[in-house]
Short mmCIF file of C-alpha atoms in Angstrom, two decimals:
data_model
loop_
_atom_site.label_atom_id
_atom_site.label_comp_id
_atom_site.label_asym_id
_atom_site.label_seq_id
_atom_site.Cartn_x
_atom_site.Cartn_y
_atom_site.Cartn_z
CA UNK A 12 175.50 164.91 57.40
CA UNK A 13 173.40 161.46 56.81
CA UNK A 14 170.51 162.17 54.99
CA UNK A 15 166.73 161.54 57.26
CA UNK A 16 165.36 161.00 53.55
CA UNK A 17 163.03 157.66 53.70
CA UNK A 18 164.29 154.61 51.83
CA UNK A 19 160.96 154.85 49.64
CA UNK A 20 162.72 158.29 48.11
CA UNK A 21 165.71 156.60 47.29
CA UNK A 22 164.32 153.33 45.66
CA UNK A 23 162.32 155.20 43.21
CA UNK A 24 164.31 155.25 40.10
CA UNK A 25 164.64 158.65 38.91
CA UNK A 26 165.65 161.29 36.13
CA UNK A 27 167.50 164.49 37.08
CA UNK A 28 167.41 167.38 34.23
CA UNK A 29 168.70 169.86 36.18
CA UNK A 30 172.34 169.63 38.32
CA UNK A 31 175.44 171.12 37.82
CA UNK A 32 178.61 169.27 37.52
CA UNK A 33 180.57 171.68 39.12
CA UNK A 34 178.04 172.24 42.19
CA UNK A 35 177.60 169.06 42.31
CA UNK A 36 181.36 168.27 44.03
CA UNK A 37 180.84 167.05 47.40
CA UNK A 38 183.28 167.40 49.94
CA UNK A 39 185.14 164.20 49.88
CA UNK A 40 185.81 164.86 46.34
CA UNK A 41 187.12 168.30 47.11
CA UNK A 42 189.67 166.97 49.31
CA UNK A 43 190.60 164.63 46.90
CA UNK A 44 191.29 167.33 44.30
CA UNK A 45 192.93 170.00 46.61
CA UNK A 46 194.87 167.18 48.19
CA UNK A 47 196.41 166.07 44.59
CA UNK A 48 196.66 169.90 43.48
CA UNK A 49 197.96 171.24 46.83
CA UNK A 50 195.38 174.13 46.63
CA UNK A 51 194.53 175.43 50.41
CA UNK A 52 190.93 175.18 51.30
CA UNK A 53 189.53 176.48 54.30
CA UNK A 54 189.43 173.15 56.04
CA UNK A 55 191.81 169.71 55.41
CA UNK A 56 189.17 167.53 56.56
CA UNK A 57 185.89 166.25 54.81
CA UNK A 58 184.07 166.88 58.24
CA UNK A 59 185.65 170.54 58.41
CA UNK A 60 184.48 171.07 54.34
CA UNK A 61 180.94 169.84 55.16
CA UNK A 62 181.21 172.43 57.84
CA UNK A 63 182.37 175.00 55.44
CA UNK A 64 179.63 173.84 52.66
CA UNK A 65 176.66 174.42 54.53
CA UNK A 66 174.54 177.31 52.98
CA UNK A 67 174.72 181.02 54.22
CA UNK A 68 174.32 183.28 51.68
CA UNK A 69 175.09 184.13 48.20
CA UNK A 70 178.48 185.55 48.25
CA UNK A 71 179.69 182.17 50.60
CA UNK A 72 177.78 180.05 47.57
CA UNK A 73 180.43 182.08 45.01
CA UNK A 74 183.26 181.43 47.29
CA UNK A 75 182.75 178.00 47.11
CA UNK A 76 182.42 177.73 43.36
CA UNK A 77 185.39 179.66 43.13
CA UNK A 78 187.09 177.18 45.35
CA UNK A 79 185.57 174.09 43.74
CA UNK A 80 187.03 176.18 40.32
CA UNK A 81 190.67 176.50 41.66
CA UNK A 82 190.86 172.66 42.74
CA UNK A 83 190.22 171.31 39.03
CA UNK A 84 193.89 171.45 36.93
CA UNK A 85 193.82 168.75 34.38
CA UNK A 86 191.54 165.91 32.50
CA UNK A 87 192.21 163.55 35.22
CA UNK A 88 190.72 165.90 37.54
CA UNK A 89 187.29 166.16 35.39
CA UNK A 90 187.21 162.31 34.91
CA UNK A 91 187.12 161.86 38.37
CA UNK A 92 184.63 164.28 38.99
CA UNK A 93 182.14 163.20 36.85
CA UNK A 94 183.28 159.41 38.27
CA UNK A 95 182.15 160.86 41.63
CA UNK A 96 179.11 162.97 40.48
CA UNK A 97 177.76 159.10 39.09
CA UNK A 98 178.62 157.13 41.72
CA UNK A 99 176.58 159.73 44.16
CA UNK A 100 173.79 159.94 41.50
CA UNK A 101 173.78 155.77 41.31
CA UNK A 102 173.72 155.98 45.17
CA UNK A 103 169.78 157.53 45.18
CA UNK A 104 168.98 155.45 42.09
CA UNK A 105 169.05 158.39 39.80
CA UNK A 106 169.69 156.48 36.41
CA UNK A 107 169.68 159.42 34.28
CA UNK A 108 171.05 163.07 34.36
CA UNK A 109 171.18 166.11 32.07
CA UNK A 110 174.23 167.97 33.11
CA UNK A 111 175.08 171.70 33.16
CA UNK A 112 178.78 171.69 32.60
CA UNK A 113 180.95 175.33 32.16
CA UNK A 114 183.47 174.15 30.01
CA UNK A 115 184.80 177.79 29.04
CA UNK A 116 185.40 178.38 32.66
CA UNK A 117 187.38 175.81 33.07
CA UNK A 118 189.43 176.39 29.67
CA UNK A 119 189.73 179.70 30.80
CA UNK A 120 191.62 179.15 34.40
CA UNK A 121 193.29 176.51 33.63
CA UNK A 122 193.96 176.21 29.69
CA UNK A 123 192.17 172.61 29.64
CA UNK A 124 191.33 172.11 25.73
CA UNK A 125 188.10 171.70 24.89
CA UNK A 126 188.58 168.26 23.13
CA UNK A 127 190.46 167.26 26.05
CA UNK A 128 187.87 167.68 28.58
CA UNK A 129 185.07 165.99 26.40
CA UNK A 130 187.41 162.93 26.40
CA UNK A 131 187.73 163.12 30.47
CA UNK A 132 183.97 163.86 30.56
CA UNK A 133 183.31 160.98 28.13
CA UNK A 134 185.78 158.48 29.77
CA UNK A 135 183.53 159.03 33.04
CA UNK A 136 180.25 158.83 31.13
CA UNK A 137 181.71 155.35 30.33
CA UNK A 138 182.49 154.17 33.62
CA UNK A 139 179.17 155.20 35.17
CA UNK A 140 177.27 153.17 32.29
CA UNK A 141 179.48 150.15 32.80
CA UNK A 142 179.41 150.30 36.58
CA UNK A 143 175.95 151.29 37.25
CA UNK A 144 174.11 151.63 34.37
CA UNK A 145 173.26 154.99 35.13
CA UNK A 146 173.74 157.19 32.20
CA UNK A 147 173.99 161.42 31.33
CA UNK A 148 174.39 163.87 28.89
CA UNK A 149 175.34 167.06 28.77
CA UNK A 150 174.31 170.91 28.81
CA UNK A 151 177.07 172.73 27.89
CA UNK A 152 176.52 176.61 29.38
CA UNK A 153 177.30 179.83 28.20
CA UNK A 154 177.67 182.52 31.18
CA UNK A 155 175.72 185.33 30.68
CA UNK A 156 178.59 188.78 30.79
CA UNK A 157 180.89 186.40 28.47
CA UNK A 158 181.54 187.82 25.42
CA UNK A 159 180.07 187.04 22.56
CA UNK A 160 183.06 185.05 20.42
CA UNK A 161 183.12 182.95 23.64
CA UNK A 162 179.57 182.26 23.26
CA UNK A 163 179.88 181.39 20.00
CA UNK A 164 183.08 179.01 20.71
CA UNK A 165 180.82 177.07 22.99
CA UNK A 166 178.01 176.38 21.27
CA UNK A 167 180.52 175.38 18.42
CA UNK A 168 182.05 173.22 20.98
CA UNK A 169 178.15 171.62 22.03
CA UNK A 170 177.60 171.18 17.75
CA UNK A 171 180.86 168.96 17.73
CA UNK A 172 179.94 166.87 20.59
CA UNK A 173 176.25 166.48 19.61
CA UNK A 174 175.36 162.75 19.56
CA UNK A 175 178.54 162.20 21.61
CA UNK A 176 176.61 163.20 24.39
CA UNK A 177 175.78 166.78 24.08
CA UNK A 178 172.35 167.12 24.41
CA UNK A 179 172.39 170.86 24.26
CA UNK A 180 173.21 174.55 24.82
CA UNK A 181 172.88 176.26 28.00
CA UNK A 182 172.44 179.58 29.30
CA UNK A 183 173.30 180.83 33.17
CA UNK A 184 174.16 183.86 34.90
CA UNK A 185 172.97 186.73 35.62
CA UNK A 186 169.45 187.20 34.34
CA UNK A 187 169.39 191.01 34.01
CA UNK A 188 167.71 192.56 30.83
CA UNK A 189 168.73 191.87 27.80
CA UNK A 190 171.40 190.11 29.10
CA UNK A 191 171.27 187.24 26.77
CA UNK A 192 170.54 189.34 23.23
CA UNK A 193 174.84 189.26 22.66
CA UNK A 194 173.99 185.73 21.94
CA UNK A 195 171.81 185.65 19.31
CA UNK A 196 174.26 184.04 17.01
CA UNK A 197 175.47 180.82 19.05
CA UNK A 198 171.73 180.50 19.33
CA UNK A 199 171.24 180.37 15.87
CA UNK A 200 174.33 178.22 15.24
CA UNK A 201 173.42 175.47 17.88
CA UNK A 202 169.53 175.65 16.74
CA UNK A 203 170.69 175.11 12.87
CA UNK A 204 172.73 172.14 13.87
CA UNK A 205 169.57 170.67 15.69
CA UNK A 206 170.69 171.45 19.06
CA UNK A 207 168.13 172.65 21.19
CA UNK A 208 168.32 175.49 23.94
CA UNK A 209 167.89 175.59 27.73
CA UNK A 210 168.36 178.73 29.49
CA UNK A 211 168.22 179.25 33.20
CA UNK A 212 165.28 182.34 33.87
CA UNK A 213 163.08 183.18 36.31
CA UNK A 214 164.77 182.67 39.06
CA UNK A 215 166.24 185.71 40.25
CA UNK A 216 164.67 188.04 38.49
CA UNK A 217 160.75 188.19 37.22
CA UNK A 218 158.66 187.29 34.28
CA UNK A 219 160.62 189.39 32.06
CA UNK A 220 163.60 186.89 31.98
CA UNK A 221 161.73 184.33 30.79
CA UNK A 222 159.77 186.31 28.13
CA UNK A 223 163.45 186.94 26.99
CA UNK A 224 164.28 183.58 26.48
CA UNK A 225 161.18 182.80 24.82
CA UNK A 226 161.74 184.97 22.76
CA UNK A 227 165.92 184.57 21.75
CA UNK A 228 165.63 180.64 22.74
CA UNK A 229 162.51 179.45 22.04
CA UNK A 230 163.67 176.40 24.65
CA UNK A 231 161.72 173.23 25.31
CA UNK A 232 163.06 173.50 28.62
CA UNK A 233 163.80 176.87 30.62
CA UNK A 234 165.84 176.13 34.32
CA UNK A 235 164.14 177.06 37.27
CA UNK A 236 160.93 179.48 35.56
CA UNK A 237 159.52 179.92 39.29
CA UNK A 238 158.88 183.92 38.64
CA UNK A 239 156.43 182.64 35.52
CA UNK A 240 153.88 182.76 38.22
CA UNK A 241 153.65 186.76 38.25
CA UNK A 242 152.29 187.02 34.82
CA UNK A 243 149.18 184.98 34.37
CA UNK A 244 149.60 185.81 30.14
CA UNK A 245 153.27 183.81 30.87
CA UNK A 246 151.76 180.85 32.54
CA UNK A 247 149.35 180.59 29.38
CA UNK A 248 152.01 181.49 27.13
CA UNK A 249 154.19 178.30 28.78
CA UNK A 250 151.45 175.95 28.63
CA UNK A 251 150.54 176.87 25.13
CA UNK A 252 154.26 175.70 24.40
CA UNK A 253 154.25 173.00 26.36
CA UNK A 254 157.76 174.56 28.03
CA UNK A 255 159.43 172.31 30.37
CA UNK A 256 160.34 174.02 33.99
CA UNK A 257 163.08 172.80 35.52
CA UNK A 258 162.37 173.36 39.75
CA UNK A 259 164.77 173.53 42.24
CA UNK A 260 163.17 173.66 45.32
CA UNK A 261 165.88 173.90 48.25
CA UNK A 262 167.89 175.90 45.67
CA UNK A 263 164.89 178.30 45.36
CA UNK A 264 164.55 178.50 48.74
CA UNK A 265 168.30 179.04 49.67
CA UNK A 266 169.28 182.35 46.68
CA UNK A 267 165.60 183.52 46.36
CA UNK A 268 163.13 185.12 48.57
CA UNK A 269 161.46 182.16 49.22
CA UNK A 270 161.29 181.47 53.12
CA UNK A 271 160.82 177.47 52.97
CA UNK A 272 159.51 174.58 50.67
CA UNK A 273 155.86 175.46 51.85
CA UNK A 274 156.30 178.74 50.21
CA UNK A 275 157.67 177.56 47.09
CA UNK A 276 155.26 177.72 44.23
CA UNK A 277 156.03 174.49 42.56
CA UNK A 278 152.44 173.18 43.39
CA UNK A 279 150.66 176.08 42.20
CA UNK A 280 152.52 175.87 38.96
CA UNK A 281 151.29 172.68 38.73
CA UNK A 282 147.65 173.37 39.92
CA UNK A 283 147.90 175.51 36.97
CA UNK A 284 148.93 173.16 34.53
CA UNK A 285 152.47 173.90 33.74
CA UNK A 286 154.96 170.89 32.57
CA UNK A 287 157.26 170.51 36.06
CA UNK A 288 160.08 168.49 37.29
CA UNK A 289 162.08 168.35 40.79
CA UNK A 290 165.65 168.90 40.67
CA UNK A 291 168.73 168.99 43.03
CA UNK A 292 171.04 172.12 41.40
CA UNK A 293 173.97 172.46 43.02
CA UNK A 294 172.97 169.54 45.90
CA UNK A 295 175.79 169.38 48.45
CA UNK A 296 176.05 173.41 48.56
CA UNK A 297 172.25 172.67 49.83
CA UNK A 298 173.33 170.01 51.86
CA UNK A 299 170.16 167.99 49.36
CA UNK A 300 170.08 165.29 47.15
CA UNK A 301 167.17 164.39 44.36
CA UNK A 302 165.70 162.26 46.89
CA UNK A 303 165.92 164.44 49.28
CA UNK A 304 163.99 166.86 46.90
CA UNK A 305 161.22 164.55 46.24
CA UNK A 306 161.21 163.86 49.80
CA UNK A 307 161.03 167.32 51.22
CA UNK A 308 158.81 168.68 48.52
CA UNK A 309 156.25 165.56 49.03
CA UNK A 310 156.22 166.62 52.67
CA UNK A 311 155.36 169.96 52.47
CA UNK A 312 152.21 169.19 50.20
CA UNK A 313 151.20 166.08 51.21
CA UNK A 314 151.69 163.83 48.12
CA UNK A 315 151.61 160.72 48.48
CA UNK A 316 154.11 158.04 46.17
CA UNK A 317 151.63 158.18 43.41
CA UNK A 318 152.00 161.76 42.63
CA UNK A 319 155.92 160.99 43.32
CA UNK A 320 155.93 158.61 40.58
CA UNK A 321 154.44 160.87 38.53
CA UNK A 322 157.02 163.41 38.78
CA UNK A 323 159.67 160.91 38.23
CA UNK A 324 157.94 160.19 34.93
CA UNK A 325 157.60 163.74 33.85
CA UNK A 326 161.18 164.30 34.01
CA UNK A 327 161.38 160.80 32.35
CA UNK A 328 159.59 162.08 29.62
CA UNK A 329 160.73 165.14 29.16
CA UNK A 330 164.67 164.00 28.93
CA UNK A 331 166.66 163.02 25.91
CA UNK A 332 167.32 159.86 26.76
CA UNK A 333 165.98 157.47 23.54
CA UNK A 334 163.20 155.91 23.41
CA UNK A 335 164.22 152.58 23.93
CA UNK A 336 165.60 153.68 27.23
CA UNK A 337 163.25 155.60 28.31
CA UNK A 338 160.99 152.58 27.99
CA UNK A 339 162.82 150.43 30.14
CA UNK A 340 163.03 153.08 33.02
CA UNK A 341 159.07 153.63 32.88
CA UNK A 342 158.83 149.77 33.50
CA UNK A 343 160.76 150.21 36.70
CA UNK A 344 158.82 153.04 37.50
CA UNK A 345 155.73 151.36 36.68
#
């Protein structure tokens, strides 16, 4: 549906460090895929998908993802995904983005080489840069339940592409306890090969998740982090690190608790000092965009551009683009 997001939103140049390239599929791009594949989806038309994306519950979420999953069957089909995913991201003026990418899912279901989707992934990298200057690295996730010589082959795969744009080693899935100790070792491998780690916690479950990954990660950035607000000794524990969270707001409010944007916590974290950026997730599942995030978040607490530039700076900031680059976005900003 057309987004009600003011213009002022989508003008400000921004930096996203927290999407995922396979949530981030939007409809028309679906069709495109299942079209090409002749996979079945539940609807042949992009108004019928749209339909069929909008938010319910968590099990519909997985069914999508699943869907999304079955639709990608070679290189071409990741090229033009991340083609898609740039254009959209150019489209709100986001000129930078940090992507979570599952690569072992999809070498799992459908046998796609490692090296072979870096070259797709890379080959779209290249045409966003050259057709919108908008650039992004990537996050490459382990899923929390995999075992751990697939954990390891991953983070072996994110050393390799490290300065190729891999910017680091993720960590999603289910955040029950202890669930990310099997990992200790691609940890250690990507951290000796100066490759840092971001793990999604706090999100689902409480304080406890992110104490974990403090503790196995030590991560400049941790993915959502919203439950760090239970635990005062967290908070203090966060600031003293200077640890990056990652917010999600409509995500938050769609798979947590969390009844609306009002409720969300993301100004008390930062009434409280905490180093926080806005971020999209898995944006058309949450029928949202960045801007729309900035937008909706901005409403609900009453800032006013000022504060929104500031945001866009933190997550500015707090990327890995270089230097140089960074430089030239905080003159836009500016």
């Amino acid at each position: 549906m057309p987004s009600t997001c003011p213009q002022s939103f989508i003008d400000l140049p921004k930096v996203e460090l927290h999407v995922h390239m396979e949530g981030s599929i939007r409809p028309e791009t679906l069709l495109k895929l299942a079209k090409k594949n002749d996979v079945s989806l539940p609807a042949d038309t992009v108004e019928g998908l749209r339909e069929w994306y909008v938010f319910r519950d968590f099990e519909h979420f997985v069914e999508i993802y699943v869907a999304i999953s079955n639709c990608i069957k070679t290189p071409e089909d990741i090229e033009l995904i991340t083609r898609e995913f740039l254009d959209g991201q150019a489209a709100q003026n986001v000129v930078h983005s940090e992507v979570t990418y599952t690569a072992c899912t999809i070498k799992n279901l459908r046998g796609i080489p490692w090296d072979e989707q870096f070259d797709a992934l890379k080959r779209g990298m290249k045409y966003g840069l050259e057709t919108h200057g908008a650039t992004m690295g990537l996050i490459l996730d382990i899923v929390r339940g995999d075992s751990p010589d697939i954990a390891n082959e991953v983070a072996e795969w994110a050393v390799s592409g490290h300065g190729e744009g891999v910017l680091a080693l993720g960590l999603a899935g289910s955040e029950a306890r202890d669930a990310a100790r099997p990992y200790i070792e691609a940890f250690a491998h990507a951290k000796k090969h100066g490759l840092p780690i971001i793990p999604h916690a706090g999100e689902t479950q409480g304080p406890e998740s992110i104490w974990e990954a403090l503790e196995l990660c030590d991560p400049p950035r941790i993915g959502h982090g919203i439950r760090c607000m239970d635990d005062p000794a967290l908070v203090e524990e966060l600031k003293k690190r200077g640890t990056v969270l990652e917010v999600c707001p409509t995500s938050n409010v769609c798979l947590t608790p969390i009844a609306s944007i009002a409720d969300h916590p993301i100004q008390s974290m930062i009434d409280a000092g905490l180093n926080v950026t806005i971020n999209s997730d898995d944006p058309p599942m949450f029928n949202t965009t960045l801007s729309d995030e900035y937008h909706r978040v901005s409403e609900a607490f009453g800032w006013d551009m000022a504060m929104a530039k500031q945001m866009a700076r933190n997550a500015l900031e707090w990327s890995y683009l270089p230097d140089d680059a960074k430089l030239l976005v905080s003159s836009r900003l500016n």
